[in-house]
Short mmCIF file of C-alpha atoms in Angstrom, two decimals:
data_model
loop_
_atom_site.label_atom_id
_atom_site.label_comp_id
_atom_site.label_asym_id
_atom_site.label_seq_id
_atom_site.Cartn_x
_atom_site.Cartn_y
_atom_site.Cartn_z
CA UNK K 14 0.00 0.00 0.00
CA UNK K 15 2.96 2.30 0.46
CA UNK K 16 3.07 4.11 -2.80
CA UNK K 17 1.76 7.00 -4.83
CA UNK K 18 -1.52 5.68 -6.23
CA UNK K 19 -4.00 7.24 -8.62
CA UNK K 20 -7.49 6.60 -7.31
CA UNK K 21 -10.75 8.29 -8.15
CA UNK K 22 -12.68 9.30 -5.06
CA UNK K 23 -16.00 11.12 -4.96
CA UNK K 24 -16.63 14.22 -2.86
CA UNK K 25 -19.18 12.17 -0.94
CA UNK K 26 -16.65 9.49 -0.08
CA UNK K 27 -14.08 12.11 1.00
CA UNK K 28 -16.65 13.71 3.29
CA UNK K 29 -17.53 10.33 4.78
CA UNK K 30 -13.85 9.52 5.39
CA UNK K 31 -13.35 12.86 7.08
CA UNK K 32 -16.30 12.20 9.34
CA UNK K 33 -15.70 8.54 10.25
CA UNK K 34 -11.95 7.93 9.93
CA UNK K 35 -11.01 11.51 10.75
CA UNK K 36 -13.38 11.48 13.71
CA UNK K 37 -11.87 8.28 15.07
CA UNK K 38 -8.36 9.78 14.83
CA UNK K 39 -9.51 13.01 16.50
CA UNK K 40 -10.93 11.10 19.45
CA UNK K 41 -7.74 9.05 19.66
CA UNK K 42 -5.75 12.30 19.94
CA UNK K 43 -7.84 13.20 22.98
CA UNK K 44 -7.20 9.73 24.38
CA UNK K 45 -3.42 10.17 23.90
CA UNK K 46 -3.53 13.35 25.95
CA UNK K 47 -5.61 11.63 28.65
CA UNK K 48 -3.31 8.57 28.77
CA UNK K 49 -0.33 10.87 29.20
CA UNK K 50 -1.82 13.10 31.90
CA UNK K 51 -4.04 10.71 33.85
CA UNK K 52 -3.51 10.11 37.55
CA UNK K 53 -6.34 7.61 38.08
CA UNK K 54 -5.53 4.66 40.38
CA UNK K 55 -3.35 1.82 39.08
CA UNK K 56 -6.25 -0.65 39.04
CA UNK K 57 -8.23 1.61 36.74
CA UNK K 58 -5.22 2.08 34.41
CA UNK K 59 -4.73 -1.68 34.26
CA UNK K 60 -8.41 -2.22 33.45
CA UNK K 61 -8.37 0.52 30.77
CA UNK K 62 -5.26 -1.00 29.24
CA UNK K 63 -7.14 -4.29 28.78
CA UNK K 64 -10.06 -2.53 27.15
CA UNK K 65 -7.76 -0.63 24.76
CA UNK K 66 -6.04 -3.89 23.80
CA UNK K 67 -9.44 -5.43 22.99
CA UNK K 68 -10.43 -2.41 20.87
CA UNK K 69 -7.08 -2.62 19.07
CA UNK K 70 -7.86 -6.23 18.13
CA UNK K 71 -11.26 -5.22 16.77
CA UNK K 72 -9.66 -2.51 14.62
CA UNK K 73 -7.09 -4.99 13.34
CA UNK K 74 -9.84 -7.37 12.12
CA UNK K 75 -9.32 -5.64 8.77
CA UNK K 76 -6.41 -3.33 7.99
CA UNK K 77 -4.01 -2.19 5.28
CA UNK K 78 -0.84 -4.30 5.21
CA UNK K 79 1.76 -1.61 5.90
CA UNK K 80 1.35 2.17 5.66
CA UNK K 81 -0.95 4.51 3.76
CA UNK K 82 1.30 6.06 1.16
CA UNK K 83 -0.31 8.87 -0.83
CA UNK K 84 -3.41 8.65 -3.00
CA UNK K 85 -3.81 11.14 -5.81
CA UNK K 86 -7.31 11.87 -7.05
CA UNK K 87 -7.34 12.43 -10.83
CA UNK K 88 -10.36 14.72 -10.39
CA UNK K 89 -9.00 18.08 -9.34
CA UNK K 90 -5.61 16.70 -8.42
CA UNK K 91 -6.33 16.56 -4.70
CA UNK K 92 -4.18 14.11 -2.81
CA UNK K 93 -4.87 12.14 0.33
CA UNK K 94 -1.91 11.60 2.60
CA UNK K 95 -3.96 10.32 5.50
CA UNK K 96 -0.99 8.67 7.19
CA UNK K 97 1.38 11.66 7.16
CA UNK K 98 2.98 12.22 10.58
CA UNK K 99 2.26 15.97 10.49
CA UNK K 100 -0.86 16.54 8.38
CA UNK K 101 -2.40 13.07 8.17
CA UNK K 102 -6.12 13.20 8.96
CA UNK K 103 -6.10 9.55 10.05
CA UNK K 104 -2.83 9.74 11.99
CA UNK K 105 -3.41 10.27 15.74
CA UNK K 106 0.23 11.35 16.15
CA UNK K 107 -0.24 14.29 13.77
CA UNK K 108 -1.55 17.45 15.52
CA UNK K 109 -2.71 17.53 12.56
CA UNK K 110 -1.63 20.74 10.85
CA UNK K 111 -4.16 22.29 8.46
CA UNK K 112 -1.92 24.20 6.06
CA UNK K 113 -3.29 26.96 3.82
CA UNK K 114 -1.62 27.73 0.49
CA UNK K 115 -2.02 31.42 -0.32
CA UNK K 116 -1.93 32.91 -3.83
CA UNK K 117 1.34 34.72 -3.26
CA UNK K 118 3.12 31.45 -2.45
CA UNK K 119 3.06 31.84 1.32
CA UNK K 120 1.82 28.82 3.25
CA UNK K 121 0.50 29.31 6.78
CA UNK K 122 -0.99 27.29 9.60
CA UNK K 123 -2.35 27.97 13.08
CA UNK K 124 -2.36 25.10 15.52
CA UNK K 125 -2.36 24.03 19.14
CA UNK K 126 0.28 21.81 20.75
CA UNK K 127 -0.57 20.06 24.02
CA UNK K 128 1.32 17.96 26.55
CA UNK K 129 2.24 15.21 24.05
CA UNK K 130 4.58 17.59 22.20
CA UNK K 131 6.65 18.59 25.24
CA UNK K 132 10.43 18.62 25.50
CA UNK K 133 11.72 20.91 28.27
CA UNK K 134 9.08 21.60 30.95
CA UNK K 135 6.14 23.50 29.47
CA UNK K 136 7.92 23.96 26.15
CA UNK K 137 7.57 22.44 22.70
CA UNK K 138 10.25 19.79 22.04
CA UNK K 139 12.87 21.33 19.75
CA UNK K 140 12.56 18.31 17.50
CA UNK K 141 8.80 18.78 17.21
CA UNK K 142 9.41 22.30 15.89
CA UNK K 143 11.76 20.73 13.34
CA UNK K 144 9.17 18.10 12.44
CA UNK K 145 6.45 20.66 11.78
CA UNK K 146 8.70 23.09 9.93
CA UNK K 147 9.92 20.32 7.62
CA UNK K 148 6.32 19.73 6.52
CA UNK K 149 5.41 23.44 6.25
CA UNK K 150 8.59 24.22 4.29
CA UNK K 151 8.01 21.21 2.02
CA UNK K 152 4.51 22.42 1.25
CA UNK K 153 5.85 25.90 0.48
CA UNK K 154 8.19 24.28 -2.05
CA UNK K 155 5.24 22.36 -3.51
CA UNK K 156 3.07 25.49 -3.57
CA UNK K 157 5.79 27.05 -5.73
CA UNK K 158 5.36 24.08 -8.10
CA UNK K 159 8.70 22.77 -6.93
CA UNK K 160 7.63 19.75 -4.92
CA UNK K 161 10.57 17.74 -3.78
CA UNK K 162 12.28 15.75 -1.11
CA UNK K 163 14.04 17.52 1.74
CA UNK K 164 17.74 17.90 0.91
CA UNK K 165 18.83 19.91 3.92
CA UNK K 166 16.97 21.58 6.76
CA UNK K 167 18.58 24.08 9.12
CA UNK K 168 16.88 25.26 12.26
CA UNK K 169 17.76 28.20 14.46
CA UNK K 170 16.16 28.25 17.89
CA UNK K 171 15.88 31.90 18.84
CA UNK K 172 13.90 31.46 22.05
CA UNK K 173 11.80 28.76 23.73
CA UNK K 174 8.46 27.85 22.12
CA UNK K 175 5.69 27.49 24.72
CA UNK K 176 3.09 24.74 24.43
CA UNK K 177 -0.27 26.21 23.37
CA UNK K 178 -1.50 28.26 20.43
CA UNK K 179 1.13 28.64 17.70
CA UNK K 180 1.57 29.72 14.10
CA UNK K 181 3.93 28.59 11.36
CA UNK K 182 4.59 29.84 7.87
CA UNK K 183 7.03 29.38 5.01
CA UNK K 184 7.66 30.56 1.47
CA UNK K 185 10.07 29.95 -1.37
CA UNK K 186 13.03 32.30 -1.02
CA UNK K 187 14.71 31.38 -4.32
CA UNK K 188 15.13 28.60 -6.89
CA UNK K 189 18.55 27.44 -8.08
CA UNK K 190 18.26 24.71 -10.72
CA UNK K 191 16.78 21.63 -9.08
CA UNK K 192 17.08 23.24 -5.64
CA UNK K 193 14.26 25.20 -4.09
CA UNK K 194 15.30 27.21 -1.05
CA UNK K 195 12.50 27.81 1.43
CA UNK K 196 12.49 29.95 4.58
CA UNK K 197 9.99 29.76 7.40
CA UNK K 198 9.36 30.05 11.11
CA UNK K 199 7.19 29.10 14.04
CA UNK K 200 5.85 31.92 16.19
CA UNK K 201 3.87 32.43 19.37
CA UNK K 202 1.86 35.55 20.21
CA UNK K 203 5.10 37.49 20.70
CA UNK K 204 6.75 36.62 17.41
CA UNK K 205 9.07 34.03 15.86
CA UNK K 206 10.67 31.42 18.13
CA UNK K 207 12.29 29.05 15.62
CA UNK K 208 13.43 29.85 12.09
CA UNK K 209 14.26 27.40 9.34
CA UNK K 210 15.83 27.25 5.92
CA UNK K 211 15.22 24.17 3.83
CA UNK K 212 16.60 23.05 0.49
CA UNK K 213 14.20 20.83 -1.40
CA UNK K 214 15.22 18.90 -4.47
CA UNK K 215 13.15 17.42 -7.25
CA UNK K 216 13.40 13.63 -6.92
CA UNK K 217 15.24 12.04 -9.82
CA UNK K 218 12.11 10.22 -11.01
CA UNK K 219 10.23 13.50 -11.26
CA UNK K 220 12.82 15.23 -13.41
CA UNK K 221 12.95 15.18 -17.21
CA UNK K 222 16.68 14.80 -17.15
CA UNK K 223 17.56 11.79 -15.04
CA UNK K 224 21.31 12.25 -15.37
CA UNK K 225 23.77 12.93 -12.62
CA UNK K 226 23.57 12.97 -8.89
CA UNK K 227 21.76 15.84 -7.21
CA UNK K 228 24.63 18.07 -6.13
CA UNK K 229 22.92 19.57 -3.15
CA UNK K 230 25.50 18.42 -0.64
CA UNK K 231 28.52 20.20 -2.05
CA UNK B 140 3.31 20.79 36.85
CA UNK B 141 5.49 21.95 33.97
CA UNK B 142 8.79 22.45 35.65
CA UNK B 143 11.99 20.82 36.79
CA UNK B 144 11.07 19.31 40.16
CA UNK B 145 13.15 17.49 42.74
CA UNK B 146 11.23 14.48 43.97
CA UNK B 147 12.42 11.41 45.78
CA UNK B 148 11.10 8.23 44.20
CA UNK B 149 11.85 4.67 45.31
CA UNK B 150 13.02 1.94 42.94
CA UNK B 151 9.80 0.12 43.73
CA UNK B 152 7.67 3.08 42.69
CA UNK B 153 9.66 3.53 39.47
CA UNK B 154 9.15 -0.14 38.61
CA UNK B 155 5.43 0.14 39.29
CA UNK B 156 5.17 3.26 37.08
CA UNK B 157 7.00 1.48 34.29
CA UNK B 158 4.61 -1.42 34.51
CA UNK B 159 1.29 0.40 34.88
CA UNK B 160 1.73 3.82 33.27
CA UNK B 161 4.33 2.60 30.77
CA UNK B 162 2.17 -0.40 29.92
CA UNK B 163 -0.86 1.78 29.27
CA UNK B 164 1.17 4.00 26.94
CA UNK B 165 2.59 0.95 25.12
CA UNK B 166 -0.88 -0.43 24.47
CA UNK B 167 -2.00 3.02 23.30
CA UNK B 168 0.85 3.01 20.76
CA UNK B 169 -0.56 -0.23 19.35
CA UNK B 170 -4.00 1.37 19.26
CA UNK B 171 -2.62 4.37 17.34
CA UNK B 172 -1.24 2.04 14.67
CA UNK B 173 -4.55 0.16 14.49
CA UNK B 174 -6.62 3.37 14.27
CA UNK B 175 -4.42 4.55 11.41
CA UNK B 176 -4.45 1.30 9.41
CA UNK B 177 -7.89 -0.11 10.12
CA UNK B 178 -10.35 -0.81 7.31
CA UNK B 179 -13.22 -2.11 9.46
CA UNK B 180 -16.72 -0.97 8.43
CA UNK B 181 -17.84 2.59 9.22
CA UNK B 182 -20.37 1.41 11.81
CA UNK B 183 -17.67 -0.36 13.77
CA UNK B 184 -15.38 2.71 13.62
CA UNK B 185 -18.21 4.91 14.87
CA UNK B 186 -18.92 2.50 17.74
CA UNK B 187 -15.23 2.28 18.66
CA UNK B 188 -14.95 6.06 18.62
CA UNK B 189 -17.71 6.25 21.23
CA UNK B 190 -15.96 3.69 23.42
CA UNK B 191 -12.65 5.57 23.18
CA UNK B 192 -14.38 8.81 24.14
CA UNK B 193 -15.85 7.09 27.23
CA UNK B 194 -12.42 5.70 28.21
CA UNK B 195 -10.91 9.17 27.74
CA UNK B 196 -13.44 10.57 30.21
CA UNK B 197 -12.54 7.88 32.75
CA UNK B 198 -8.84 8.72 32.43
CA UNK B 199 -9.60 12.42 32.86
CA UNK B 200 -11.38 11.75 36.19
CA UNK B 201 -8.01 12.63 37.73
CA UNK B 202 -5.14 14.21 35.80
CA UNK B 203 -2.23 16.61 36.02
CA UNK B 204 -3.25 20.16 35.08
CA UNK B 205 -0.95 20.74 32.11
CA UNK B 206 2.15 18.75 31.09
CA UNK B 207 4.63 16.55 32.92
CA UNK B 208 7.78 18.61 33.00
CA UNK B 209 10.83 16.79 34.29
CA UNK B 210 11.26 15.21 37.72
CA UNK B 211 14.76 14.79 39.08
CA UNK B 212 15.35 12.10 41.69
CA UNK B 213 17.93 13.25 44.25
CA UNK B 214 18.91 9.60 44.78
CA UNK B 215 21.31 8.75 41.99
CA UNK B 216 20.36 11.77 39.92
CA UNK B 217 18.01 9.85 37.64
CA UNK B 218 15.39 12.00 35.97
CA UNK B 219 11.91 11.16 34.77
CA UNK B 220 10.78 12.94 31.64
CA UNK B 221 7.71 10.79 31.13
CA UNK B 222 6.05 13.30 28.84
CA UNK B 223 8.93 13.83 26.41
CA UNK B 224 7.78 13.58 22.77
CA UNK B 225 10.71 11.30 21.84
CA UNK B 226 11.72 9.33 24.93
CA UNK B 227 8.74 9.77 27.26
CA UNK B 228 7.67 6.42 28.72
CA UNK B 229 4.12 7.71 29.27
CA UNK B 230 3.84 9.53 25.94
CA UNK B 231 2.04 7.42 23.30
CA UNK B 232 3.40 9.68 20.55
CA UNK B 233 7.02 8.83 21.46
CA UNK B 234 8.32 5.66 19.71
CA UNK B 235 9.81 5.81 22.53
CA UNK B 236 13.56 5.85 21.99
CA UNK B 237 15.64 3.99 24.56
CA UNK B 238 18.97 5.81 24.36
CA UNK B 239 22.17 4.29 25.75
CA UNK B 240 24.99 6.52 26.98
CA UNK B 241 28.34 4.81 26.41
CA UNK B 242 31.50 5.53 28.38
CA UNK B 243 33.30 7.09 25.44
CA UNK B 244 30.57 9.73 25.10
CA UNK B 245 28.76 8.08 22.20
CA UNK B 246 25.00 7.75 22.60
CA UNK B 247 23.16 5.14 20.55
CA UNK B 248 19.64 3.82 20.06
CA UNK B 249 17.97 1.09 18.02
CA UNK B 250 14.29 1.50 17.30
CA UNK B 251 11.40 0.62 15.02
CA UNK B 252 9.24 3.17 13.20
CA UNK B 253 5.84 2.07 11.92
CA UNK B 254 3.09 3.59 9.78
CA UNK B 255 2.47 6.53 12.13
CA UNK B 256 5.88 8.03 11.30
CA UNK B 257 5.38 8.08 7.53
CA UNK B 258 6.04 11.00 5.20
CA UNK B 259 6.57 9.95 1.57
CA UNK B 260 5.09 6.50 0.81
CA UNK B 261 6.87 3.81 2.85
CA UNK B 262 9.46 6.28 4.13
CA UNK B 263 10.09 8.00 7.44
CA UNK B 264 8.86 11.61 7.43
CA UNK B 265 11.92 13.87 7.05
CA UNK B 266 10.69 15.87 10.02
CA UNK B 267 10.49 12.72 12.16
CA UNK B 268 14.18 12.11 11.48
CA UNK B 269 14.82 15.68 12.63
CA UNK B 270 12.69 15.13 15.74
CA UNK B 271 14.58 12.02 16.78
CA UNK B 272 18.02 13.40 15.97
CA UNK B 273 17.33 16.52 18.03
CA UNK B 274 16.77 14.32 21.07
CA UNK B 275 19.71 11.99 20.39
CA UNK B 276 22.07 14.91 19.77
CA UNK B 277 20.80 16.69 22.89
CA UNK B 278 21.52 13.61 24.97
CA UNK B 279 25.01 13.39 23.49
CA UNK B 280 25.61 16.96 24.63
CA UNK B 281 24.27 16.03 28.08
CA UNK B 282 26.40 12.87 28.19
CA UNK B 283 29.39 15.15 27.66
CA UNK B 284 28.25 17.06 30.77
CA UNK B 285 27.21 19.91 28.54
CA UNK B 286 23.44 19.68 28.77
CA UNK B 287 21.78 22.53 27.04
CA UNK B 288 19.02 23.82 24.85
CA UNK B 289 19.18 23.35 21.11
CA UNK B 290 20.69 26.46 19.51
CA UNK B 291 20.85 25.28 15.93
CA UNK B 292 20.22 21.94 14.24
CA UNK B 293 21.23 21.20 10.65
CA UNK B 294 20.08 18.09 8.85
CA UNK B 295 21.38 16.63 5.63
CA UNK B 296 19.16 14.04 3.98
CA UNK B 297 21.52 11.77 2.05
CA UNK B 298 18.96 9.17 0.96
CA UNK B 299 15.43 8.09 1.92
CA UNK B 300 14.94 6.44 5.33
CA UNK B 301 12.65 3.40 5.10
CA UNK B 302 10.08 2.68 7.81
CA UNK B 303 11.19 -0.30 9.93
CA UNK B 304 14.25 -1.11 12.02
CA UNK B 305 16.61 1.84 12.41
CA UNK B 306 19.59 3.04 14.42
CA UNK B 307 20.70 6.49 15.53
CA UNK B 308 23.79 7.76 17.27
CA UNK B 309 25.51 11.01 18.18
CA UNK B 310 28.55 12.32 19.99
CA UNK B 311 30.15 15.60 20.97
CA UNK B 312 32.42 16.78 18.18
CA UNK B 313 33.88 19.78 20.01
CA UNK B 314 33.15 22.37 22.72
CA UNK B 315 33.56 26.10 22.12
CA UNK B 316 32.80 28.10 25.26
CA UNK B 317 29.09 27.73 26.04
CA UNK B 318 28.52 25.95 22.72
CA UNK B 319 28.67 22.18 22.42
CA UNK B 320 28.79 20.94 18.83
CA UNK B 321 27.33 17.49 18.34
CA UNK B 322 27.28 15.31 15.21
CA UNK B 323 25.05 12.32 14.61
CA UNK B 324 23.09 10.29 12.13
CA UNK B 325 20.23 7.87 11.53
CA UNK B 326 21.03 4.68 9.64
CA UNK B 327 19.27 1.67 8.21
CA UNK B 328 20.90 -1.71 7.54
CA UNK B 329 22.82 -0.19 4.63
CA UNK B 330 24.31 2.77 6.47
CA UNK B 331 23.55 6.43 7.27
CA UNK B 332 20.50 8.06 5.69
CA UNK B 333 20.31 11.41 7.52
CA UNK B 334 23.18 13.28 9.18
CA UNK B 335 22.93 16.12 11.67
CA UNK B 336 25.03 18.72 13.37
CA UNK B 337 23.59 20.46 16.42
CA UNK B 338 24.84 23.33 18.52
CA UNK B 339 23.64 23.14 22.11
CA UNK B 340 24.00 25.99 24.52
CA UNK B 341 23.93 26.05 28.29
CA UNK B 342 20.73 27.83 29.31
CA UNK B 343 21.37 31.14 31.03
CA UNK B 344 19.95 29.89 34.34
CA UNK B 345 22.37 26.97 34.36
CA UNK B 346 25.47 29.07 33.84
CA UNK B 347 27.58 30.62 36.59
CA UNK B 348 27.88 33.80 34.60
CA UNK B 349 24.42 35.01 33.71
CA UNK B 350 25.62 37.98 31.68
CA UNK B 351 25.09 38.67 28.04
CA UNK B 352 23.07 37.05 25.33
CA UNK B 353 24.16 33.64 24.05
CA UNK B 354 25.98 34.54 20.87
CA UNK B 355 25.29 31.30 19.05
CA UNK B 356 23.56 32.87 16.09
CA UNK B 357 26.38 35.00 14.79
#
């Protein structure tokens, strides 16, 4: 299942998936937060663990063999990356980010990070900021019609990022051959906390000219 | 609750927490994978969603107010960062990494990443690699007695990282004043896939000399 697949999906089916599969993932995100923060007695935790194991078995009665991959809808070119660790609607680990592509090439997202994304006390894990910025920067590259794989990503932590309501944005800074250089940042209510620069490269299979090794690491 | 706290905890209590709280988180990780990959009928998903919501309420009957922070045990200096997004025993989002500190300063970890950590089809999300390397590199800095906050982190994606069994390691490359420069990588069975260099700085509160702004961004 792990592949780019072309699959025609109706608007009705998409809406149903959002409601049922997306709803199940959303509730699981709440459960993750509760599992992490709960202080109920040990006996209750042990009992709940048994119940969750039984539910897991019921869900596994029918499942995809490995991971979701990405499905591209020929109608309108929308894609479904339901399993994506940052934006995947079906992925309980994803916050998930809802990223808006603006006409001028800027991509933006507003989101909330709770206890599950903690590193230092009360603060967003530095690696979580990197995780989210990789996705946001990658989408900025794609919005500039320069979709690609991450070549390099550099992060500069200017000050701590508090858990809570946050914003991220990115845009293409410049294009150099097969390299698209994107800049972005995460900010809280007082301004940017982490800045990034990413170099995205067109995968070999997506380029007309398949010759040579991408020279992004020189 | 989000703070560094000194708290004496017995070995017995730690073992009990590992079993009960750690066990609940481990089962929740299985559930996350099942929620993501399940193809059971809509009716069953809707029913399961209701059951998960009810379990979430039971867990919330008693909970910490915000996030876990870090608890430091005065006996032996062990710390509990149960909520950490990468290594937190109680955090269902964390794989979790079990990182070994070796005597020569190298830190290493072997781990498995499943469907929930996907980016491109069948591959680890580039941002997940960044997330994990940030933690591994930070621990390498700490193992070198130079614990600190991430100042900068630079990632170089040399080839795709497949989902599955993986390894990561890092070590201090050099120390320059308050900056500790760490290098590391993630590898699959065929060698390194992503390399990183991180600069970690001693937080102001942890330094003897509280003057001046950390000049890591020059």
